Short mmCIF file of C-alpha atoms and ligand atoms in Angstrom, two decimals:
data_model
loop_
_atom_site.label_atom_id
_atom_site.label_comp_id
_atom_site.label_asym_id
_atom_site.label_seq_id
_atom_site.Cartn_x
_atom_site.Cartn_y
_atom_site.Cartn_z
CA MET A 262 -60.32 268.63 248.43
CA SER A 263 -60.32 268.58 252.36
CA ARG A 264 -57.54 266.42 253.87
CA VAL A 265 -58.95 263.61 256.29
CA GLU A 266 -56.79 262.39 258.90
CA ASP A 267 -56.91 258.56 258.41
CA LYS A 268 -59.15 256.76 261.14
CA SER A 269 -58.77 252.89 261.66
CA PHE A 270 -60.90 250.06 262.70
CA GLU A 271 -59.92 248.90 265.67
CA TYR A 272 -58.72 245.41 264.65
CA ASP A 273 -55.85 243.85 262.98
CA TYR A 274 -55.62 240.56 261.32
CA ASP A 275 -51.77 239.24 260.61
CA GLY A 276 -50.70 242.98 260.36
CA ILE A 277 -53.43 243.77 258.22
CA GLU A 278 -55.72 247.05 259.29
CA GLU A 279 -58.60 248.37 257.70
CA TYR A 280 -59.15 252.06 257.60
CA ASP A 281 -62.57 253.55 258.74
CA ASN A 282 -62.68 256.84 256.39
CA PRO A 283 -65.54 258.71 255.18
CA LEU A 284 -66.47 258.23 251.57
CA PRO A 285 -64.76 261.15 249.47
CA ARG A 286 -67.39 264.23 249.28
CA TRP A 287 -67.63 264.31 245.39
CA TRP A 288 -68.57 260.76 245.52
CA VAL A 289 -71.70 261.31 248.05
CA TRP A 290 -73.00 263.99 246.13
CA LEU A 291 -72.91 261.91 242.88
CA PHE A 292 -74.77 258.94 244.75
CA VAL A 293 -77.35 261.66 246.20
CA GLY A 294 -77.54 262.93 242.73
CA THR A 295 -78.54 259.78 241.30
CA VAL A 296 -81.10 259.45 243.71
CA VAL A 297 -82.61 262.58 243.17
CA PHE A 298 -82.49 262.21 239.41
CA ALA A 299 -84.26 258.93 239.82
CA ALA A 300 -87.07 260.59 242.07
CA VAL A 301 -87.63 262.73 239.52
CA TYR A 302 -87.26 260.66 236.32
CA ILE A 303 -89.52 257.22 237.37
CA PRO A 304 -92.50 259.34 238.22
CA TYR A 305 -92.33 261.58 235.30
CA PHE A 306 -91.47 258.96 232.48
CA HIS A 307 -92.93 256.14 233.97
CA PHE A 308 -95.96 257.09 235.61
CA GLY A 309 -96.18 260.91 234.51
CA PRO A 310 -96.79 262.70 231.30
CA GLY A 311 -93.33 262.08 229.94
CA GLN A 312 -92.81 260.08 227.13
CA LEU A 313 -89.92 257.05 226.77
CA PRO A 314 -87.91 257.09 223.86
CA SER A 315 -89.76 254.22 222.16
CA ALA A 316 -93.13 256.11 222.77
CA ALA A 317 -91.57 259.44 221.35
CA TRP A 318 -90.14 257.77 218.40
CA GLN A 319 -93.73 256.32 217.64
CA SER A 320 -95.42 259.60 218.00
CA ASP A 321 -92.87 261.27 215.59
CA MET A 322 -93.76 258.29 212.87
CA ASP A 323 -97.21 258.77 213.39
CA GLU A 324 -96.78 262.49 212.57
CA TRP A 325 -94.61 261.66 209.88
CA LEU A 326 -97.13 259.07 208.12
CA LYS A 327 -99.58 261.74 208.78
CA LEU A 328 -97.42 264.49 206.65
CA HIS A 329 -96.66 262.05 204.15
CA PRO A 330 -99.41 259.18 203.15
CA PRO A 331 -98.58 256.09 201.70
CA VAL A 332 -99.34 257.10 197.44
CA PRO A 333 -100.93 254.08 196.39
CA LEU A 334 -99.69 252.17 193.57
CA PRO A 335 -101.04 252.55 190.50
CA SER A 336 -103.83 250.74 189.26
CA GLU A 337 -103.75 248.06 186.73
CA GLU A 338 -104.70 250.09 183.79
CA GLU A 339 -102.31 252.75 184.74
CA LEU A 340 -99.51 250.08 184.69
CA ALA A 341 -100.61 249.09 181.22
CA ASN A 342 -100.09 252.64 179.98
CA LEU A 343 -96.82 252.98 181.64
CA GLU A 344 -95.65 249.63 179.74
CA ALA A 345 -95.69 252.20 176.49
CA GLU A 346 -92.98 254.10 177.75
CA PRO A 347 -89.91 253.42 175.67
CA GLY A 348 -87.22 252.06 177.85
CA ILE A 349 -89.11 251.00 180.77
CA LEU A 350 -89.00 247.31 180.17
CA ASP A 351 -85.57 247.68 179.53
CA ARG A 352 -85.05 249.59 182.89
CA GLY A 353 -86.66 246.74 184.51
CA ARG A 354 -84.60 244.04 182.89
CA SER A 355 -81.39 245.72 184.33
CA VAL A 356 -83.00 246.06 187.87
CA PHE A 357 -83.87 242.60 187.79
CA ALA A 358 -80.71 241.20 186.86
CA THR A 359 -78.95 243.14 189.67
CA ARG A 360 -81.36 242.74 192.51
CA CYS A 361 -83.74 239.72 191.84
CA SER A 362 -81.69 237.30 189.82
CA SER A 363 -79.92 236.04 193.04
CA CYS A 364 -83.15 234.40 194.06
CA HIS A 365 -85.29 234.54 190.94
CA ALA A 366 -82.48 233.29 188.21
CA LEU A 367 -81.70 235.47 185.28
CA ASP A 368 -84.43 233.98 183.15
CA GLY A 369 -86.77 233.89 185.83
CA GLY A 370 -86.72 230.24 186.22
CA GLY A 371 -86.61 230.35 190.00
CA LEU A 372 -84.21 229.42 192.91
CA ILE A 373 -84.80 230.23 196.22
CA GLY A 374 -87.51 232.40 195.10
CA PRO A 375 -90.12 230.86 192.99
CA ASN A 376 -90.34 230.24 188.95
CA LEU A 377 -91.75 233.62 187.69
CA THR A 378 -92.00 232.15 184.02
CA ASP A 379 -94.68 229.59 184.98
CA ASP A 380 -98.51 229.16 184.99
CA HIS A 381 -98.57 229.25 188.83
CA THR A 382 -98.71 231.89 191.07
CA ILE A 383 -98.72 232.47 195.01
CA HIS A 384 -99.48 236.25 194.87
CA GLY A 385 -101.48 236.88 191.79
CA TYR A 386 -100.16 237.55 188.23
CA SER A 387 -101.71 240.64 187.07
CA ARG A 388 -99.59 243.80 186.78
CA ALA A 389 -100.74 245.44 189.72
CA SER A 390 -100.60 242.21 191.97
CA ILE A 391 -96.79 242.24 190.81
CA ALA A 392 -95.99 245.90 191.57
CA LYS A 393 -97.47 244.94 195.08
CA VAL A 394 -95.62 242.29 195.98
CA VAL A 395 -92.14 243.82 194.78
CA HIS A 396 -93.24 246.93 196.60
CA ASP A 397 -94.46 245.70 199.95
CA GLY A 398 -92.22 242.07 200.02
CA VAL A 399 -93.23 238.79 201.82
CA PRO A 400 -90.58 239.36 204.43
CA ALA A 401 -91.42 236.36 206.43
CA LYS A 402 -90.70 234.56 203.53
CA GLY A 403 -87.65 236.01 202.57
CA MET A 404 -88.97 238.37 199.67
CA LEU A 405 -87.70 241.81 200.71
CA ALA A 406 -89.98 244.87 200.40
CA TRP A 407 -88.32 246.60 197.50
CA GLY A 408 -90.56 249.78 198.03
CA GLN A 409 -87.85 250.52 200.57
CA GLN A 410 -84.93 249.84 198.71
CA LEU A 411 -85.62 250.92 195.02
CA SER A 412 -87.17 254.38 193.74
CA ARG A 413 -90.80 253.88 192.83
CA GLU A 414 -89.78 254.09 189.32
CA GLU A 415 -87.54 250.98 189.72
CA VAL A 416 -89.86 248.94 191.68
CA LEU A 417 -92.74 249.67 188.76
CA ALA A 418 -90.09 248.91 185.86
CA VAL A 419 -89.24 245.82 187.51
CA GLY A 420 -92.76 244.60 188.05
CA LEU A 421 -93.77 245.43 184.68
CA PHE A 422 -90.49 243.40 183.44
CA THR A 423 -91.16 240.55 185.77
CA PHE A 424 -94.93 240.67 184.52
CA HIS A 425 -93.53 239.59 181.06
CA LEU A 426 -91.28 236.79 182.04
CA ARG A 427 -94.39 234.57 182.38
CA GLY A 428 -94.65 232.28 179.33
CA LYS A 429 -90.75 232.40 178.69
CA VAL A 430 -88.82 229.35 178.51
CA ALA A 431 -86.51 229.16 181.35
CA ALA A 432 -83.58 227.10 181.16
CA ASN A 433 -83.79 225.28 184.92
CA PRO A 434 -87.46 225.90 185.78
CA LYS A 435 -88.35 225.59 188.97
CA ALA A 436 -91.18 223.15 190.47
CA PRO A 437 -94.51 225.41 190.30
CA GLN A 438 -95.50 227.19 193.67
CA GLY A 439 -98.73 228.27 194.60
CA ASP A 440 -102.31 228.40 192.50
CA PRO A 441 -102.62 227.50 188.67
CA ILE A 442 -103.58 230.32 186.81
CA PRO A 443 -106.83 229.96 185.14
CA SER A 444 -106.63 229.13 181.78
CA GLY A 445 -107.66 231.45 179.11
CA SER A 446 -106.36 234.47 181.32
CA PRO A 447 -104.41 236.59 179.07
CA HIS A 448 -100.24 235.46 178.98
CA ALA A 449 -98.07 238.00 179.61
CA SER A 450 -95.85 237.23 176.83
CA ALA A 451 -98.74 236.72 174.28
CA ASP A 452 -99.49 240.56 174.07
CA THR A 453 -95.87 241.51 173.83
CA PRO A 454 -93.89 241.38 170.85
C1 HEC B 20 -83.65 237.09 199.04
C2 HEC B 20 -84.43 236.49 197.80
C3 HEC B 20 -85.36 237.22 196.76
C4 HEC B 20 -85.03 238.20 196.05
C5 HEC B 20 -83.64 239.00 196.06
C6 HEC B 20 -86.24 238.76 195.52
N1 HEC B 20 -87.25 237.79 195.68
FE1 HEC B 20 -88.68 237.75 194.80
N2 HEC B 20 -89.58 236.21 196.14
C7 HEC B 20 -88.60 235.36 196.97
C8 HEC B 20 -89.50 234.51 197.62
C9 HEC B 20 -88.66 233.53 198.67
C10 HEC B 20 -90.83 234.56 197.17
C11 HEC B 20 -91.74 233.72 197.66
C12 HEC B 20 -92.81 234.27 198.53
C13 HEC B 20 -93.77 233.61 199.30
O1 HEC B 20 -93.53 232.52 199.32
O2 HEC B 20 -95.11 234.05 199.65
C14 HEC B 20 -90.61 235.69 195.99
C15 HEC B 20 -91.96 236.18 195.54
C16 HEC B 20 -92.05 236.97 194.58
C17 HEC B 20 -93.02 237.14 193.56
C18 HEC B 20 -94.43 236.97 193.77
C19 HEC B 20 -94.58 235.23 192.99
C20 HEC B 20 -95.40 234.46 193.02
O3 HEC B 20 -95.69 233.18 192.48
O4 HEC B 20 -96.76 235.29 193.44
C21 HEC B 20 -92.69 238.29 192.57
C22 HEC B 20 -93.57 238.72 191.64
C23 HEC B 20 -91.24 238.43 192.82
N3 HEC B 20 -90.73 237.89 194.09
C24 HEC B 20 -90.50 239.41 192.20
C25 HEC B 20 -89.22 239.72 192.77
C26 HEC B 20 -88.69 240.91 192.22
C27 HEC B 20 -89.24 241.63 190.99
C28 HEC B 20 -87.25 240.89 192.55
C29 HEC B 20 -86.38 242.17 192.64
C30 HEC B 20 -86.44 243.49 192.56
C31 HEC B 20 -87.32 239.82 193.75
N4 HEC B 20 -88.61 239.39 193.62
C32 HEC B 20 -86.17 239.59 194.47
C33 HEC B 20 -87.24 235.79 197.34
C34 HEC B 20 -86.48 236.64 196.44
#
């Protein structure tokens, strides 16, 4: 680095002097560099063809979704057939105990989340509508989108198990929420032994 001879302003306050030396070269070039960088970056990324990180992320996500379109959930009939698979309801019971009982109680009687054993429902009472609400959740109301946390098989198993909670007797049932289920609509527990 070149040595600079100290220059001084021509004043003095109580014996304190101030130097008038030039800024170090490296500092000046760094500063010029940031100005040149901004002169290129701002027009290119904010007004030109460049993509800001959020836009680049969005277009990557769009492309990913195009390559992996969401697989639709099974229909009511497919779920009824799936239910016949041995062990699926037991699998659902164990997922329910670990993931759902903190809000819906172990016996489905409801705590923070609604009672799943009574004849009232907010989001529907068919196998398909239960699978949908479990998969998509109701994030605004505190019900997670379990499709993002559990495997598809676990979502379907726990949905089917939940379907069969209706009609069970809960120890501490929460007051009904949502609409009454029309009388005469098939009772989940009536068709299971
Ligand atoms: C953090 C608490 C929480 C957890 C854990 C939770 N839920 Fe929920 N759940 C809720 C809340 C709150 C609602 C009510 C949503 C609304 O008001 O729309 C709900 C609603 C539901 C409904 C719809 C009930 C109706 O009346 O239509 C079903 C079915 C359900 N949950 C099943 C599950 C299953 C299965 C799990 C475990 C995989 C689970 N929930 C875990 C809080 C929770």
